[in-house]
Short mmCIF file of C-alpha atoms in Angstrom, two decimals:
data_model
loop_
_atom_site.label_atom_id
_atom_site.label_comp_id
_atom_site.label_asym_id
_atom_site.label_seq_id
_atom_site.Cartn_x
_atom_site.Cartn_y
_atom_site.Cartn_z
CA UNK Z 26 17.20 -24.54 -10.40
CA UNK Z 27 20.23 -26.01 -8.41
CA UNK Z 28 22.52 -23.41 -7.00
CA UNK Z 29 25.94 -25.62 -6.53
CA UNK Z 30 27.31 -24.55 -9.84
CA UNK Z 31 30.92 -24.36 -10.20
CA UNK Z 32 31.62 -20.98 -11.73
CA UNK Z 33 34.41 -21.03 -14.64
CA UNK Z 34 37.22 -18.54 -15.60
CA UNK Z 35 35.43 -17.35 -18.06
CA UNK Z 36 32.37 -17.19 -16.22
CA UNK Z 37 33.92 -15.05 -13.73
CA UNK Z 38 34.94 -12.79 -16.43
CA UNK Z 39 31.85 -12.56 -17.91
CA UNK Z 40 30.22 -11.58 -14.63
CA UNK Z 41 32.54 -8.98 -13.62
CA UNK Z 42 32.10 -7.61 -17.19
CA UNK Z 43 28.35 -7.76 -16.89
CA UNK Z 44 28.24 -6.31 -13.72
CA UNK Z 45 30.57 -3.47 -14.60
CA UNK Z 46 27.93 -2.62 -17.04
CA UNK Z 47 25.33 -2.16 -14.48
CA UNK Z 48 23.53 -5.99 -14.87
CA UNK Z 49 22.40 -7.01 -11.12
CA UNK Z 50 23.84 -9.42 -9.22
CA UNK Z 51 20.28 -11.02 -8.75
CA UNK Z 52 19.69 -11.87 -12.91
CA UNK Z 53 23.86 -12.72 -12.92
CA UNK Z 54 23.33 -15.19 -10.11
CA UNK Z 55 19.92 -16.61 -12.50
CA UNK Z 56 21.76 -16.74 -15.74
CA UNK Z 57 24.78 -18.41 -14.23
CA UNK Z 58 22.87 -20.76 -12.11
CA UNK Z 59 24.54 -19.95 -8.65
CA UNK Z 60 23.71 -17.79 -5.39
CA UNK Z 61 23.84 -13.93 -5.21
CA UNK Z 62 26.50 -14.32 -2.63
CA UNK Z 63 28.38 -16.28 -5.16
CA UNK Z 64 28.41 -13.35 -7.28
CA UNK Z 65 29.17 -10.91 -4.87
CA UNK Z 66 32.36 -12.80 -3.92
CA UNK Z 67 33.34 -13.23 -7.22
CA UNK Z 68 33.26 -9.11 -7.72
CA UNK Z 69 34.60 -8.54 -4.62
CA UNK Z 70 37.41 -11.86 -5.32
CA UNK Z 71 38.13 -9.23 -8.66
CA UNK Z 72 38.30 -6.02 -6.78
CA UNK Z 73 40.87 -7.43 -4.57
CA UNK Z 74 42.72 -9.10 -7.33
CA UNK Z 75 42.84 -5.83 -9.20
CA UNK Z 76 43.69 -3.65 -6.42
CA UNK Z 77 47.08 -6.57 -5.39
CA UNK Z 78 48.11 -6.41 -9.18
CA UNK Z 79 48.40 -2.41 -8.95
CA UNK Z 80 51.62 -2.26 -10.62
CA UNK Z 81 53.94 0.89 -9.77
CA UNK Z 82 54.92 2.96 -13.16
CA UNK Z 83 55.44 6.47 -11.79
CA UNK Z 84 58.98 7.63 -9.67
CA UNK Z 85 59.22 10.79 -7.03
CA UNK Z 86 62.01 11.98 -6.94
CA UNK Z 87 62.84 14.45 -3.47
CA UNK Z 88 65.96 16.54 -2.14
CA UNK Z 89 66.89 16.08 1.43
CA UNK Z 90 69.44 16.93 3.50
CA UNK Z 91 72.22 14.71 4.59
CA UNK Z 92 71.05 14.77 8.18
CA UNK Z 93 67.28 14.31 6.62
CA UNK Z 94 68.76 10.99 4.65
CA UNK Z 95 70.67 9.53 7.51
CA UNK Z 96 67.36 9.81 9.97
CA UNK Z 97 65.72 8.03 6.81
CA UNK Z 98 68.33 5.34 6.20
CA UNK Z 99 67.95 4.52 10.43
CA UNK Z 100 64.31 4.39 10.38
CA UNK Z 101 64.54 2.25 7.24
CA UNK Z 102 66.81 0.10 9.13
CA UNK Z 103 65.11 -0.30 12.34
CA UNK Z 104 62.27 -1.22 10.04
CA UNK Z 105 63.90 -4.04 8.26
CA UNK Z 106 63.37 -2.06 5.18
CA UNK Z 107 66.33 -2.76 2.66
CA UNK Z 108 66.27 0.02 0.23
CA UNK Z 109 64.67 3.68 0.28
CA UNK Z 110 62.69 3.17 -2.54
CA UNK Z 111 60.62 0.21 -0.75
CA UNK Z 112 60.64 2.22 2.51
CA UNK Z 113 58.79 5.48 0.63
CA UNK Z 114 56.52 3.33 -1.57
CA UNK Z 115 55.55 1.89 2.27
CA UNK Z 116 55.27 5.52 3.91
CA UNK Z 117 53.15 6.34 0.39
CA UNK Z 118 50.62 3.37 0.97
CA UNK Z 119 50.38 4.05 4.64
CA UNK Z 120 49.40 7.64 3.83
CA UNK Z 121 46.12 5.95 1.66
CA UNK Z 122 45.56 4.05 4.20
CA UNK Z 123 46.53 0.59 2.46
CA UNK Z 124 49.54 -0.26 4.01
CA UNK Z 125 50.56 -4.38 3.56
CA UNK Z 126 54.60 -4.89 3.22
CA UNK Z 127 53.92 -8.48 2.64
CA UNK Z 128 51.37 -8.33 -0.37
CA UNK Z 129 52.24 -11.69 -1.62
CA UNK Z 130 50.99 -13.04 1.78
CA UNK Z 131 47.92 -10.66 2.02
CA UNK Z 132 46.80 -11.79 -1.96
CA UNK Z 133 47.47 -15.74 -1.20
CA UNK Z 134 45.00 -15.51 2.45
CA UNK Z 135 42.76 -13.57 0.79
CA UNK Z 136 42.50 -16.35 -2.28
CA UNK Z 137 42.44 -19.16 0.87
CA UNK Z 138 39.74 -16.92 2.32
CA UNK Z 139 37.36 -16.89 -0.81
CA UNK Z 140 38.20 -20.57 -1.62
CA UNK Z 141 36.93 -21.53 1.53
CA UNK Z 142 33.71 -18.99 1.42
CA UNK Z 143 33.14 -20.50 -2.24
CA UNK Z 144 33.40 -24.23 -0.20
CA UNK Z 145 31.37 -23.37 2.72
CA UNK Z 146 28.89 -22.06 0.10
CA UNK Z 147 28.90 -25.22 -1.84
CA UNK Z 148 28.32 -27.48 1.78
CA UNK Z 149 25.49 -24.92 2.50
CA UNK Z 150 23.72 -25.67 -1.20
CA UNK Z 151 24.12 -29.49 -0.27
CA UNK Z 152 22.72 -29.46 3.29
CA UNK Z 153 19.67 -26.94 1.53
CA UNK Z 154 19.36 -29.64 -1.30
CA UNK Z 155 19.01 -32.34 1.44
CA UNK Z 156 16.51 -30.75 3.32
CA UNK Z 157 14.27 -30.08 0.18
CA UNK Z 158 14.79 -33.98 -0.70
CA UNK Z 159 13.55 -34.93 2.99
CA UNK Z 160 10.58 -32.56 2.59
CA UNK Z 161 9.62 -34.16 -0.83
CA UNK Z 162 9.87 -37.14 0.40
CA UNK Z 163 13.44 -38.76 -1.52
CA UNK Z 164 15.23 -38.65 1.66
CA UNK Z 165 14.68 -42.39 2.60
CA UNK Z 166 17.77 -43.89 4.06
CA UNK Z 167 20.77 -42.64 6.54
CA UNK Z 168 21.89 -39.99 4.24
CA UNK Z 169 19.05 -37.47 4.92
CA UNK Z 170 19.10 -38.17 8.80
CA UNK Z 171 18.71 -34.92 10.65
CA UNK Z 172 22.03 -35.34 11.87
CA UNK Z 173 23.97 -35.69 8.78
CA UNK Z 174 21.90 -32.62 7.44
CA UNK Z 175 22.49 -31.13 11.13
CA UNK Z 176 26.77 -32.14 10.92
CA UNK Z 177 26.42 -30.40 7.07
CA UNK Z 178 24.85 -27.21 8.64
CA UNK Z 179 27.90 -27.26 11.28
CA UNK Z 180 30.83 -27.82 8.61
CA UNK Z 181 29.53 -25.18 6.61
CA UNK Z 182 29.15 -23.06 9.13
CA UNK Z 183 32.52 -23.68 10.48
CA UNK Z 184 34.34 -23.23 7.00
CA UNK Z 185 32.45 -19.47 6.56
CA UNK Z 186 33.45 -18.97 10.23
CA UNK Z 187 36.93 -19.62 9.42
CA UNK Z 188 37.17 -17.37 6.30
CA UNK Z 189 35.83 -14.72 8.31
CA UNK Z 190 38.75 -15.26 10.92
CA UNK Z 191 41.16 -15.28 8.11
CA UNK Z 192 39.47 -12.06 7.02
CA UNK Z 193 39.32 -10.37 10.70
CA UNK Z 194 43.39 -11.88 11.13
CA UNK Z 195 44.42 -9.85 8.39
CA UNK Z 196 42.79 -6.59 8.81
CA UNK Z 197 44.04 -6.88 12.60
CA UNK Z 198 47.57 -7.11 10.88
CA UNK Z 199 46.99 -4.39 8.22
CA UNK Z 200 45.56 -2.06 11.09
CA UNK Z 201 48.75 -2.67 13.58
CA UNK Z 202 51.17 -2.06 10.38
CA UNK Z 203 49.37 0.67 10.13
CA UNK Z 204 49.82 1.65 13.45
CA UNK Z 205 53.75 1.28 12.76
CA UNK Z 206 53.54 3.30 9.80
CA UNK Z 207 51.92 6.08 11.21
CA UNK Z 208 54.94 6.09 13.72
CA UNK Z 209 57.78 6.20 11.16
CA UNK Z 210 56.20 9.03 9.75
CA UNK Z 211 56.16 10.62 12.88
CA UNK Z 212 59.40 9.82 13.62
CA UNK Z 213 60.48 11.43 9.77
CA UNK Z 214 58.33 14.61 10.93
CA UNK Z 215 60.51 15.01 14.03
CA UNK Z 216 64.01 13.97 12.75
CA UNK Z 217 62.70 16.62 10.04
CA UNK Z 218 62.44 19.53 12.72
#
């Protein structure tokens, strides 16, 4: 069965639902005609989407004093923080250990990252399909030459290799914003004391 399958909104939906209720990602990638890895980014494409469309409905609410608020409002300001509410909800996140001030960025490179896993997958399936055409013989002619299937084996290895970058670039970023965060609340703890 070919593997290059282009997976539809509603088949992603369907896997994700399938999955949820405990169907392997071996007989998903069978029924819907792609790779395993194709399913696993497609979970792991929903787990991120999920956890980037957390949206906040609960407030705290804390008294300080006006010395406490002042230290706040500088940090904030060094920070390039514009309002209190966006500085705690930062200090909150940091605190889990999720910190990203610029989600909007972080949910479009991770998209750009899976599109180009979901293309580097597809080159992969081609190059595999050419191979198994030279081996039964159909390959006659200068589009099965071992260097076009050789030049197919690079690209897709270059594309993965790139989403990979994209995905070591950002956690790089989230770990020295983390880094920062851990420092304003340091710096709350001492203007605190």
């Amino acid at each position: 069965m070919s593997r290059s399958k282009r997976l539809t909104d509603a088949d992603r939906m369907e896997i994700v639902r399938e999955a949820a209720e405990g169907v392997s990602t071996s007989v998903l990638a069978e029924r819907f005609g792609v790779s395993v890895r194709a399913i696993q980014y497609t979970l792991k494409a929903d787990a991120e989407r999920q956890a980037d469309a957390a949206i906040p409905v609960l407030a705290v609410s804390v008294k300080v004093t006006a010395a406490e608020l002042a230290a706040l409002d500088e940090v904030l300001a060094k920070a390039g923080i514009e309002s209190r509410a966006e500085g705690l909800r930062r200090l909150i996140q940091a605190a889990g250990g999720v910190f990203v001030p610029d989600a909007q960025m972080a949910a479009e490179m991770a998209r750009y990252r899976a599109s180009l896993h979901e293309v580097g997958n597809g080159v992969g399936q081609i190059a595999k399909q050419m191979t198994q055409a030279n081996r039964m013989g159909q390959g006659a002619g200068s589009e099965f030459t071992e260097l076009r299937l050789a030049q197919m084996r690079g690209l897709a290895r270059f594309i993965l290799d790139s989403a990979d970058e994209i995905d070591l670039l950002l956690r790089r970023r989230r770990d020295g914003m983390q880094l920062q965060a851990t420092a304003a609340l340091r710096e709350f703890a001492h203007a605190a004391e």
